PDB file of C-alpha atoms in Angstrom:
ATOM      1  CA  UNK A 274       0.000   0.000   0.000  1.00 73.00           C
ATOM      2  CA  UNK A 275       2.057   2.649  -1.485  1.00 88.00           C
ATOM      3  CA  UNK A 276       1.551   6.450  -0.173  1.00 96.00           C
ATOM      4  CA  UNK A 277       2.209   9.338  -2.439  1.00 97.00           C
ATOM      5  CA  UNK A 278      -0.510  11.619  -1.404  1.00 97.00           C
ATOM      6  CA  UNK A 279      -1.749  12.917   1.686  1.00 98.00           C
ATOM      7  CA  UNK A 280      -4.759  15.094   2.510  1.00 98.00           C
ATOM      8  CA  UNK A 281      -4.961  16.700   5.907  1.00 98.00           C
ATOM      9  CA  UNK A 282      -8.298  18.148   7.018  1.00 97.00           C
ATOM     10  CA  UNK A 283      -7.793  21.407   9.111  1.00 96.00           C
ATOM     11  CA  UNK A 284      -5.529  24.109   8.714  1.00 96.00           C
ATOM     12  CA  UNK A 285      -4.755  25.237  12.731  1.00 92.00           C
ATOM     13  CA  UNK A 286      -1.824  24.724  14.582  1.00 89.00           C
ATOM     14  CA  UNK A 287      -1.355  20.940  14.148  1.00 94.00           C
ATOM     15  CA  UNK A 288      -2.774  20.617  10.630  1.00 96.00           C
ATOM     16  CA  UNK A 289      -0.467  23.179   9.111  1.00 96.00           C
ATOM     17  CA  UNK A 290       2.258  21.749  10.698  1.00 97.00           C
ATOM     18  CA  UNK A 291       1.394  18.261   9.775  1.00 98.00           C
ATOM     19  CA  UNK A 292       1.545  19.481   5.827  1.00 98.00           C
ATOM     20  CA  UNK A 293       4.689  21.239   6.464  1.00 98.00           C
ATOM     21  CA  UNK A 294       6.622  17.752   7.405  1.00 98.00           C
ATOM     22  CA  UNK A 295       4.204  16.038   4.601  1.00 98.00           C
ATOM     23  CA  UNK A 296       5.739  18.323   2.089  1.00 98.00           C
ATOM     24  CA  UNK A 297       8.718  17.865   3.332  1.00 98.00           C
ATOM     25  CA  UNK A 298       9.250  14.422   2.901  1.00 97.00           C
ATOM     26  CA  UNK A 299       8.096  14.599  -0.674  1.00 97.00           C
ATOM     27  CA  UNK A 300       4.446  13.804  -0.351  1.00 98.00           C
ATOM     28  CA  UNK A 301       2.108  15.849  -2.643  1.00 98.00           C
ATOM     29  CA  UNK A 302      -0.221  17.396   0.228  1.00 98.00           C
ATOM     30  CA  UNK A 303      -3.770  18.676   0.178  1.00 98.00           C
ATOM     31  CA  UNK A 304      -4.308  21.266   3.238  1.00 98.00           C
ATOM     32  CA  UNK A 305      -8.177  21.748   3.853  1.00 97.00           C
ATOM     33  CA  UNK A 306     -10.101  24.164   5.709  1.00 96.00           C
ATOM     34  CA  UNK A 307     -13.784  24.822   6.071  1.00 95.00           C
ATOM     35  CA  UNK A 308     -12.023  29.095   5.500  1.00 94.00           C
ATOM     36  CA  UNK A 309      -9.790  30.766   3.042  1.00 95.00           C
ATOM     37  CA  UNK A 310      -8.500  33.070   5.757  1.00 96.00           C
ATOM     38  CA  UNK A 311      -7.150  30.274   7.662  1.00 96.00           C
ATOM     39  CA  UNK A 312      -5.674  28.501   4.631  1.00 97.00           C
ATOM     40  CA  UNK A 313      -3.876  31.645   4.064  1.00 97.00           C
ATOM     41  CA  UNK A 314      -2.914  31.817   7.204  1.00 96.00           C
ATOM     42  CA  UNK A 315      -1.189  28.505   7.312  1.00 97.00           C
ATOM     43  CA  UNK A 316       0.239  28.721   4.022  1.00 97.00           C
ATOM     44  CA  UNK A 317       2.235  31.872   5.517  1.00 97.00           C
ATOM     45  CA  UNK A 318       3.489  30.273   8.816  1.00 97.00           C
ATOM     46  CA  UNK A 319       4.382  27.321   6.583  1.00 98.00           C
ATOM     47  CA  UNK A 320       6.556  29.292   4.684  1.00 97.00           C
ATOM     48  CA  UNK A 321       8.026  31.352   7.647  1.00 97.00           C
ATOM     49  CA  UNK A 322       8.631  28.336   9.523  1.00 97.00           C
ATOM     50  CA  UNK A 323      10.403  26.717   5.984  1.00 98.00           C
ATOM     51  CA  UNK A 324      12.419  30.330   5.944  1.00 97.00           C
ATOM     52  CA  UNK A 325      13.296  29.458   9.285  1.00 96.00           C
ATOM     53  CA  UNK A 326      14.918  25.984   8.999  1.00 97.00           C
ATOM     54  CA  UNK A 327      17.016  27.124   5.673  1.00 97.00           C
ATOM     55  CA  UNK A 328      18.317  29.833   8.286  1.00 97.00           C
ATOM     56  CA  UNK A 329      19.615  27.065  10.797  1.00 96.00           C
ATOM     57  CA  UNK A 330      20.866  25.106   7.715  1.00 96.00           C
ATOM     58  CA  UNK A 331      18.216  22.681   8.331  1.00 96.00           C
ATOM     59  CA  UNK A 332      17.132  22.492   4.824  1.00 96.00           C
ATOM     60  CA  UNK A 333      18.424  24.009   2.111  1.00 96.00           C
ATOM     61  CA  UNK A 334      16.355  26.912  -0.307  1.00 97.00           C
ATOM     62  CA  UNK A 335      15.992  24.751  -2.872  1.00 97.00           C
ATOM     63  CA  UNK A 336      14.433  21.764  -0.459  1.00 97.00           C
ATOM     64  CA  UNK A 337      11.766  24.784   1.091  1.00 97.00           C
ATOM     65  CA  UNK A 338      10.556  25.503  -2.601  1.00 97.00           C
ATOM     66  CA  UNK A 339       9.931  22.136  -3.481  1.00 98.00           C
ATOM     67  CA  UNK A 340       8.057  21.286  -0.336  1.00 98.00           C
ATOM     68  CA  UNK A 341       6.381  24.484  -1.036  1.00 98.00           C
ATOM     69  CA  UNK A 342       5.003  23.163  -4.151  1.00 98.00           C
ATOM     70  CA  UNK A 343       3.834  20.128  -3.139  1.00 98.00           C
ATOM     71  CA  UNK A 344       0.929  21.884  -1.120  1.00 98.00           C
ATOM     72  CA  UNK A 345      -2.105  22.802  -2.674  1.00 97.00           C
ATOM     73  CA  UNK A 346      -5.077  24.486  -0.256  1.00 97.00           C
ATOM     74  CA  UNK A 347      -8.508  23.704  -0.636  1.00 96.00           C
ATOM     75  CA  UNK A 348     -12.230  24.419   0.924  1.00 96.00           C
ATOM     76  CA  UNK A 349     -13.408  21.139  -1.211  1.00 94.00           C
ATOM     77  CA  UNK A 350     -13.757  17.842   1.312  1.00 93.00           C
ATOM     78  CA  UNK A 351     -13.524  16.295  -2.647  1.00 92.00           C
ATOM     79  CA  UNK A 352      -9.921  17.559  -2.817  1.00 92.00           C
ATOM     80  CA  UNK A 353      -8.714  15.667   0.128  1.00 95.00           C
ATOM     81  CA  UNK A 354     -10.685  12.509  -0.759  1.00 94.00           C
ATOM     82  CA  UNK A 355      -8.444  11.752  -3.572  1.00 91.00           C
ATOM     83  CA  UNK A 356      -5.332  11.097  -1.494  1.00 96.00           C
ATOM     84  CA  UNK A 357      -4.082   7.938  -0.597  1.00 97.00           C
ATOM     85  CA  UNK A 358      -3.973   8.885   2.872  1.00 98.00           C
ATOM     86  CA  UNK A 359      -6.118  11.337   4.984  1.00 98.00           C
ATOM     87  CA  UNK A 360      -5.438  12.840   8.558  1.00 98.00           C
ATOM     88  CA  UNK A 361      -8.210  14.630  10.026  1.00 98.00           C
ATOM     89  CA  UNK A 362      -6.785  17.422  12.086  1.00 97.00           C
ATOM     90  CA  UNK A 363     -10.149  19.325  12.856  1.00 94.00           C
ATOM     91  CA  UNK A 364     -10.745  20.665  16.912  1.00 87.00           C
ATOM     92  CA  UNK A 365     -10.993  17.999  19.478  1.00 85.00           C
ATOM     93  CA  UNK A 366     -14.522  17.469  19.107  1.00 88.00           C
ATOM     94  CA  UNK A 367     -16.200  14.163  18.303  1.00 91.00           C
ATOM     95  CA  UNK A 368     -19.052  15.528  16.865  1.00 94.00           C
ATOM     96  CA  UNK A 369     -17.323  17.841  14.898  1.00 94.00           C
ATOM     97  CA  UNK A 370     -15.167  14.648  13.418  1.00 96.00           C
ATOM     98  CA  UNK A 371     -17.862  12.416  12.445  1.00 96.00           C
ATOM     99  CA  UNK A 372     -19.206  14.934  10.507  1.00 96.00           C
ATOM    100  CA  UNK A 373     -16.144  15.696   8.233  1.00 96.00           C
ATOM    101  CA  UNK A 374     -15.532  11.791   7.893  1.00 96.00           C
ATOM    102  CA  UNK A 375     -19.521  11.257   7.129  1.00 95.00           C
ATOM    103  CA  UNK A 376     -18.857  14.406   4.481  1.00 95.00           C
ATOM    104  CA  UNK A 377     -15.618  12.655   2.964  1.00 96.00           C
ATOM    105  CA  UNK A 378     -16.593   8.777   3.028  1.00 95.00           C
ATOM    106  CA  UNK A 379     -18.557   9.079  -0.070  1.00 95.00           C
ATOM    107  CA  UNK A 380     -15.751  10.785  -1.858  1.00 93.00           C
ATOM    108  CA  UNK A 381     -12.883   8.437  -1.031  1.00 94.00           C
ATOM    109  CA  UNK A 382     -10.305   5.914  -3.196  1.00 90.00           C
ATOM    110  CA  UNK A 383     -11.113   2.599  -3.013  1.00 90.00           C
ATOM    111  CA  UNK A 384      -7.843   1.930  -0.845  1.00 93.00           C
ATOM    112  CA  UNK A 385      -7.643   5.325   0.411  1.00 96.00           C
ATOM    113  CA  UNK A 386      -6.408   5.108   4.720  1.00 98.00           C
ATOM    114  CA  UNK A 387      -8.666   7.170   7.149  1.00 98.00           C
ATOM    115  CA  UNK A 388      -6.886   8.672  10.146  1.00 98.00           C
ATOM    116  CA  UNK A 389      -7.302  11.216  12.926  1.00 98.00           C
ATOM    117  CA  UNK A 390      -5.416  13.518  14.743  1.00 97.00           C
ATOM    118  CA  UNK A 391      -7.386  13.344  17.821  1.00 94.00           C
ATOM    119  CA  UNK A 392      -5.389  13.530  20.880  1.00 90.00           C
ATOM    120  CA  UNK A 393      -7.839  11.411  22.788  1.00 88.00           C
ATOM    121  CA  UNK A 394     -11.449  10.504  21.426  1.00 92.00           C
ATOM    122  CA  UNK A 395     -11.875   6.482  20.359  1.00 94.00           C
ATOM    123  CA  UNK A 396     -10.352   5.863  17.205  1.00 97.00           C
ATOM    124  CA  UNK A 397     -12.821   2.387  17.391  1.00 97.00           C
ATOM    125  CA  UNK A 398     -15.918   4.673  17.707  1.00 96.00           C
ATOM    126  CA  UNK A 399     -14.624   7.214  15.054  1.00 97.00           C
ATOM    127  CA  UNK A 400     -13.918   4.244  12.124  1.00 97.00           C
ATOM    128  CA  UNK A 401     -17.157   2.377  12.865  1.00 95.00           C
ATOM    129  CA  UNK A 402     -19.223   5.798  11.156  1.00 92.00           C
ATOM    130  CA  UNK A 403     -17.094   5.385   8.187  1.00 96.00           C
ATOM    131  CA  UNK A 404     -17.106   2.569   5.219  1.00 95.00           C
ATOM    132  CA  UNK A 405     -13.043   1.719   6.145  1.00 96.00           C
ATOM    133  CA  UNK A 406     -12.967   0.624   9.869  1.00 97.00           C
ATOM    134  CA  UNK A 407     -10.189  -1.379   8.873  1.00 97.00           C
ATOM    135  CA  UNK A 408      -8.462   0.863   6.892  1.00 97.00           C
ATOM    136  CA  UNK A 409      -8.807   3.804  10.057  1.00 98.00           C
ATOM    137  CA  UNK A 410      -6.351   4.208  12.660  1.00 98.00           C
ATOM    138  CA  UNK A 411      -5.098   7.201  14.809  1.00 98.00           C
ATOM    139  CA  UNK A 412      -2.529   9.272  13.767  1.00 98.00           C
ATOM    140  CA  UNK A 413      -1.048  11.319  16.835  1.00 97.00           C
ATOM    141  CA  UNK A 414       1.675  13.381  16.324  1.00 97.00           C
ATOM    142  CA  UNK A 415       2.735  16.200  18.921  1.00 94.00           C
ATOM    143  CA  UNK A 416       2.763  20.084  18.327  1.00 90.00           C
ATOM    144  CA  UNK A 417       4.788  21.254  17.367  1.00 92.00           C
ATOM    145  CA  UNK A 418       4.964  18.937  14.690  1.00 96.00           C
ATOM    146  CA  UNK A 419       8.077  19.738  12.362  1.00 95.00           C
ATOM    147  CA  UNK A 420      10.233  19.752  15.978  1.00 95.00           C
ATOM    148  CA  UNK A 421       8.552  17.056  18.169  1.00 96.00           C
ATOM    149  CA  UNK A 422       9.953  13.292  17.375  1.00 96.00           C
ATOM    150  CA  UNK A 423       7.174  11.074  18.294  1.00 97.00           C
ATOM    151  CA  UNK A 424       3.837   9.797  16.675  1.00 98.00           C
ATOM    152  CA  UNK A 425       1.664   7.865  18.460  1.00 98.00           C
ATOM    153  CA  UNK A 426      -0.372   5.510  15.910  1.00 98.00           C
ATOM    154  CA  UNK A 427      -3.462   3.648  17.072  1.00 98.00           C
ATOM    155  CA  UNK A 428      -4.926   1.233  15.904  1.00 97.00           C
ATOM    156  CA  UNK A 429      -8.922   0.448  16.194  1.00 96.00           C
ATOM    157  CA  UNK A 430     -10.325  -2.665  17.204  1.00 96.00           C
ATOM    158  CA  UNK A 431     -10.761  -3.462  13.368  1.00 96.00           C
ATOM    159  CA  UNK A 432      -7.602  -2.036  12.107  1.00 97.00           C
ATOM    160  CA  UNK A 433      -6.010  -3.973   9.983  1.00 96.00           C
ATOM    161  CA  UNK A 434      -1.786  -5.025   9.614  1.00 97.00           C
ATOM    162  CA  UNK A 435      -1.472  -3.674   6.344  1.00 97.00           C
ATOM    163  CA  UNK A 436      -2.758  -0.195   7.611  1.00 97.00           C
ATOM    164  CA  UNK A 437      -0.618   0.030  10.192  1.00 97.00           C
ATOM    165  CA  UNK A 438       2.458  -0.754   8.562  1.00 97.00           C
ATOM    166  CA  UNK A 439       2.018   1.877   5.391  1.00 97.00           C
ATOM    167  CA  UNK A 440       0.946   4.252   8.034  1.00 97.00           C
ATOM    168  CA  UNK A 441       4.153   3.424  10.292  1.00 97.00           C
ATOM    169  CA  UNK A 442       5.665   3.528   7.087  1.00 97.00           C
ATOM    170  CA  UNK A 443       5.397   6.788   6.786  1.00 98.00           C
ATOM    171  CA  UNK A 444       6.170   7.924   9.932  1.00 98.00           C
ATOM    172  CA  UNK A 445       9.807   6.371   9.468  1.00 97.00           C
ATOM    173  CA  UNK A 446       9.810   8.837   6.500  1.00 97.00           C
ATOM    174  CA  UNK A 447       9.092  11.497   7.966  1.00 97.00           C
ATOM    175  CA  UNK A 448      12.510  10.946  10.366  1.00 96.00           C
ATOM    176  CA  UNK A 449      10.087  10.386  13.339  1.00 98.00           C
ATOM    177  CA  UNK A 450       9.564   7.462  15.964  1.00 98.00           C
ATOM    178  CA  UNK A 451       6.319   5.896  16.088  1.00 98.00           C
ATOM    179  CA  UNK A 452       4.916   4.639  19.510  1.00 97.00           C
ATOM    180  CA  UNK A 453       2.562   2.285  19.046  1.00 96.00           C
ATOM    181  CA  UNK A 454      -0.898   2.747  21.435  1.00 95.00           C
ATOM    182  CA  UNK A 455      -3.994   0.449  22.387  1.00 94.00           C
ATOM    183  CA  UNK A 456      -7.274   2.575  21.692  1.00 96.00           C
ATOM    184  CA  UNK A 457      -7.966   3.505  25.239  1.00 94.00           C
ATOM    185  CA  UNK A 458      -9.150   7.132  26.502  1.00 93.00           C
ATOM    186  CA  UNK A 459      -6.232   9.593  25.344  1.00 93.00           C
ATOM    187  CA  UNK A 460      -3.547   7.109  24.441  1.00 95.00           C
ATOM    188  CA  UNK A 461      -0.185   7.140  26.124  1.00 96.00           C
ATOM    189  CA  UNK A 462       1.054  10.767  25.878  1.00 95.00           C
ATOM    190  CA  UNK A 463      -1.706  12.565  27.212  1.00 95.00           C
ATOM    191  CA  UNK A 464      -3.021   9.385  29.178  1.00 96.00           C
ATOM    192  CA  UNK A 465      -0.381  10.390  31.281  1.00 97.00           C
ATOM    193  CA  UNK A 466       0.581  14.348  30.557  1.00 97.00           C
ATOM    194  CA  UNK A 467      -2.689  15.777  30.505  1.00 97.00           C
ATOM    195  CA  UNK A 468      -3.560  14.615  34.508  1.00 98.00           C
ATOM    196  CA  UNK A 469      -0.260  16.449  35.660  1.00 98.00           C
ATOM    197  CA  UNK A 470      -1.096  19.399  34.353  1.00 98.00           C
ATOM    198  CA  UNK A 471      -4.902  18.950  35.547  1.00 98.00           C
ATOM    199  CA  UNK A 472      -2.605  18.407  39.196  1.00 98.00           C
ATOM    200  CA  UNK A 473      -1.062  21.215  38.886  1.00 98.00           C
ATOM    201  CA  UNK A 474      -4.261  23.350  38.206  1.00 98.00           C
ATOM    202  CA  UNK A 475      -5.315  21.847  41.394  1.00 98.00           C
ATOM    203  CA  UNK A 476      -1.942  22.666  43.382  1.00 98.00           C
ATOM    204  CA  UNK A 477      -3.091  25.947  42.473  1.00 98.00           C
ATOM    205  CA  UNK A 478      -6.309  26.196  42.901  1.00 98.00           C
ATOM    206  CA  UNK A 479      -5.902  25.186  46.824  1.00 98.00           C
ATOM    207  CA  UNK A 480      -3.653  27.609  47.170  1.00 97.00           C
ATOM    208  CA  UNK A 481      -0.248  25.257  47.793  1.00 98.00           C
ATOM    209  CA  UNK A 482       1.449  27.353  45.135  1.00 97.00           C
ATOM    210  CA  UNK A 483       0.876  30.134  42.609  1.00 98.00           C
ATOM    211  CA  UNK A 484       1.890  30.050  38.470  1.00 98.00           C
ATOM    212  CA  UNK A 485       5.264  30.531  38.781  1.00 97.00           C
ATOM    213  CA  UNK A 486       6.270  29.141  41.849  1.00 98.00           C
ATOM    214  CA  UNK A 487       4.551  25.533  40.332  1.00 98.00           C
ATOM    215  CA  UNK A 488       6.212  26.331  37.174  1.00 98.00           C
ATOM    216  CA  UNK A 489       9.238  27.073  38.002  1.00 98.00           C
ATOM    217  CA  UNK A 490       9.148  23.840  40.788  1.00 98.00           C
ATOM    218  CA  UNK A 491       8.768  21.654  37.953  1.00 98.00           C
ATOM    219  CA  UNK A 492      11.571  22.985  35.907  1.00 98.00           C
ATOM    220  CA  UNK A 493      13.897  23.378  38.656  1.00 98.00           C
ATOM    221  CA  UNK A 494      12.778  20.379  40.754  1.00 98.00           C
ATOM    222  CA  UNK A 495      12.169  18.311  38.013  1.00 97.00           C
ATOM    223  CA  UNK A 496      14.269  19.217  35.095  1.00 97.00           C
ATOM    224  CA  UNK A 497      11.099  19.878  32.663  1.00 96.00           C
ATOM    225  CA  UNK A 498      11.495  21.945  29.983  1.00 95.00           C
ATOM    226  CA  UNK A 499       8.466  23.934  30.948  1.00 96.00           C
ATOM    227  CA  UNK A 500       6.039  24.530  33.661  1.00 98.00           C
ATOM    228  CA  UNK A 501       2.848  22.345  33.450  1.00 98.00           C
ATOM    229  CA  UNK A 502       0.513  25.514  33.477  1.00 98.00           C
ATOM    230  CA  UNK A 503       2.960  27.247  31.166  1.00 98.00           C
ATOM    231  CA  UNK A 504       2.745  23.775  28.696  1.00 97.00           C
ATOM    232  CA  UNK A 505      -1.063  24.210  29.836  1.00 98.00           C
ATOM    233  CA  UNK A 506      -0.929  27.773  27.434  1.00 97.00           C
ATOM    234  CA  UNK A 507       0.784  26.476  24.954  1.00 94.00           C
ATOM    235  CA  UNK A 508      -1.200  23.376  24.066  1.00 92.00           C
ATOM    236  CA  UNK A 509      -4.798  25.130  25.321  1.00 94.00           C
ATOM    237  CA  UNK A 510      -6.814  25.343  28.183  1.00 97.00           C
ATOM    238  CA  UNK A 511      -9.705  23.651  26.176  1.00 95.00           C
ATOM    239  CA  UNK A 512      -8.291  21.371  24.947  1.00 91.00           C
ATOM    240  CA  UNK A 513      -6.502  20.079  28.194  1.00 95.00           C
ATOM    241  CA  UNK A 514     -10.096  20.162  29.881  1.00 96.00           C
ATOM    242  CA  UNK A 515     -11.501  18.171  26.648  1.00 91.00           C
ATOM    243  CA  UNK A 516      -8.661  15.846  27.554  1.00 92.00           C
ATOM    244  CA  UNK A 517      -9.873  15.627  31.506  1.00 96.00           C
ATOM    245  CA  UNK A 518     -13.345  15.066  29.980  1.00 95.00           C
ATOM    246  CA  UNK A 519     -12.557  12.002  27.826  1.00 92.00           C
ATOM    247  CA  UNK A 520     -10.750  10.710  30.407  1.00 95.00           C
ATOM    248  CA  UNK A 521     -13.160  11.374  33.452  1.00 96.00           C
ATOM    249  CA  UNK A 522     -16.112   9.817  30.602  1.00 94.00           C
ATOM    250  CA  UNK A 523     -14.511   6.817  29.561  1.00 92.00           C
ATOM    251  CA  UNK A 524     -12.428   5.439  32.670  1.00 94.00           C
ATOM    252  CA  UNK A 525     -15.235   6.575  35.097  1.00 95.00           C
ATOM    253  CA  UNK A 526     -12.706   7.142  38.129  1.00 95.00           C
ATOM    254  CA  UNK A 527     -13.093  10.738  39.906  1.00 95.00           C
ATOM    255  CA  UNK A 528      -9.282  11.293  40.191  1.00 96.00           C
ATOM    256  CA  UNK A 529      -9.564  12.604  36.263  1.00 97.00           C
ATOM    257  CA  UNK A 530     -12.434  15.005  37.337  1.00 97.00           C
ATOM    258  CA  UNK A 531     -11.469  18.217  35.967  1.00 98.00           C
ATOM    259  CA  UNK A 532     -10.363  21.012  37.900  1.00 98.00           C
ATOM    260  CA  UNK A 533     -12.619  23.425  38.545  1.00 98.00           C
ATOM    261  CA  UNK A 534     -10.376  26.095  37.491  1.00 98.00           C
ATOM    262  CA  UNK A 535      -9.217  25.156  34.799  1.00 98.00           C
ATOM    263  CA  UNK A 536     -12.897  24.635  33.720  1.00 98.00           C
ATOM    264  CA  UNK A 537     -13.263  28.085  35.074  1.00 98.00           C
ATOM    265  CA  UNK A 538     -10.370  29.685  32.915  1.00 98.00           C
ATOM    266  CA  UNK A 539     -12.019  28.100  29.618  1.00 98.00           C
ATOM    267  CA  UNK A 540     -15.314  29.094  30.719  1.00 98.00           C
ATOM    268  CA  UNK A 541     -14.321  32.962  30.450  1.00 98.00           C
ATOM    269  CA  UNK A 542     -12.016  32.355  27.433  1.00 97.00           C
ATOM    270  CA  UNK A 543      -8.473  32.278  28.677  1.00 98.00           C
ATOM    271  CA  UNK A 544      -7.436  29.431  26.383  1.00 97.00           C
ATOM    272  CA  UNK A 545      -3.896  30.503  26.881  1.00 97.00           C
ATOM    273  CA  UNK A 546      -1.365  31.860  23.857  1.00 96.00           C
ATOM    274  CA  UNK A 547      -3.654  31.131  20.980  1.00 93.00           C
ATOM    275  CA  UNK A 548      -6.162  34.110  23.409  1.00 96.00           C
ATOM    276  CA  UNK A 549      -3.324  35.889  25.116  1.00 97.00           C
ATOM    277  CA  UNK A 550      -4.251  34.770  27.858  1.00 97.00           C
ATOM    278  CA  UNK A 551      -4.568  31.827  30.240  1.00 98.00           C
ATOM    279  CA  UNK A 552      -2.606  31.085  33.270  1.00 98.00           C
ATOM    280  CA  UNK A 553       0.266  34.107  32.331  1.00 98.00           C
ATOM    281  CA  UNK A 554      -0.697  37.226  30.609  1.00 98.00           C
ATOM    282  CA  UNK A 555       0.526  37.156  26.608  1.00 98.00           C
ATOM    283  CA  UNK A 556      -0.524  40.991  26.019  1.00 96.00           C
ATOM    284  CA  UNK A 557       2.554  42.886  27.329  1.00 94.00           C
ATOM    285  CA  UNK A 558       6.433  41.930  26.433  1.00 94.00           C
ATOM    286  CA  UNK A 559       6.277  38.990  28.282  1.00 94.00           C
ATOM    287  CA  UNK A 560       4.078  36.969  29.794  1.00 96.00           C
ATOM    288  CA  UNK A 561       2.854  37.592  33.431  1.00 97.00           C
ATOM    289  CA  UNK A 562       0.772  34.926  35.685  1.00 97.00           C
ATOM    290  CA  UNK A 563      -2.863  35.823  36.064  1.00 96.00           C
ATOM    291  CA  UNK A 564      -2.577  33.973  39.807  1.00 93.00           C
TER     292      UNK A 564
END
């Protein structure tokens, strides 16, 4: 099952980047979005983020304008059908993903592979609304994509070998690691990520610590890169809690009940960077704690 195509379903912060390593790589990509603006958008932070990488010598000019190229935007579901493989990259919203894989099902290749992005909704429930449950699998990879190493890839209860390998397949292409996960509430990654940060939200929330005496804790105390509620901004406040959610659904144990401030924080809109605000303050030259 030979891949030459891809077609990747949202244009945000992981589907842009996902067409960016696509490209890359040498696959012809088809970048979707239900708005021009945001395929505009993406197509410029694809490019800066190209320019960027030919400045550190990590490809060359002439590697950026091929890769450049090779991705063609669309608002036609028809356009991305055609590939040989498709990653849905739409918000983390199940109801929001049926619906684009109800919308592209009768559009699809005979042998074209149906995957999603989700970071933790049932890949088993997602391919058994489709025609392809054996050729649909998840298809995880972290943000942000061209720097992170890792793809988790799930497969379904009916997920079949030969989908797995052409999808692991290209993952090796790509120069990434693959980390193979059972299809249970938010995989490996965030199975295990997404409850320290909801931790920390409580460590502040009862007062034990504020932002940047947890943040800095973790970095100092614990040699992390960043701050949970820092990592919290940069991945989103919703979609951590959507995270909490799956988990709290599907495991039915109360110690992934959501905080109730970071349900609070999402409730008034401070999603983090992508709103300028969340736990720190993104307005002024750098970013503050809000507690």
């Amino acid at each position: 099952m030979e891949i030459k195509s891809v077609g990747v379903v949202g244009a945000g912060q992981m589907g842009n980047g996902i067409a960016h390593v696509m490209a890359l790589a040498g696959y012809d990509v088809r970048l979707n979005d239900i708005s021009q603006e945001a395929l505009d958008k993406a197509s410029a932070l694809i490019r800066k983020n190209m320019d960027r990488q030919v400045s550190r010598e990590a490809i060359t000019a002439e590697e950026r304008d091929a890769a450049l190229d090779r991705i063609r935007t669309t608002l036609e579901l028809s356009q991305v059908a055609k590939t040989d493989l498709v990653i849905e990259a739409a918000t983390e919203r199940e109801e929001v993903k049926h619906k684009i894989f109800e919308a592209l099902v009768p559009e699809l290749a005979e042998n074209t592979i149906l995957t999603s992005n989700t970071s933790s909704i049932s890949i088993t429930r997602l391919a058994s609304r489709t025609d392809r449950p054996e050729r649909f699998m998840g298809f995880h990879f972290m943000n942000p994509v061209p720097l992170m190493q890792l793809v988790e890839l799930i497969r379904g209860i009916a997920t079949d070998q030969e989908t797995y390998e052409a999808c692991l397949n290209v993952v090796e292409t790509l120069g990434k690691t693959a980390a193979s996960a059972e299809d249970f509430p938010a995989f490996i990654v965030n199975r295990i990520l997404i409850p320290m940060i909801n931790e920390a939200c409580y460590t502040l929330y009862e007062g034990v610590g504020n932002v940047r005496s947890i943040d800095m804790a973790m970095k100092l105390g614990a040699n992390h890169p960043m701050g949970p509620l820092e990592l919290a901004d940069f991945i989103g406040l919703d979609t951590c809690l959507a995270i909490m959610n799956v988990l709290h659904d599907g495991l039915a144990d109360t110690k992934y009940r959501p905080c109730p401030l970071l349900t609070k924080y999402v409730e008034a809109g401070w999603l983090g960077r992508k709103t300028k605000r969340g736990f720190y303050d993104y307005r002024g030259d750098s970013p503050v704690p809000t507690r």
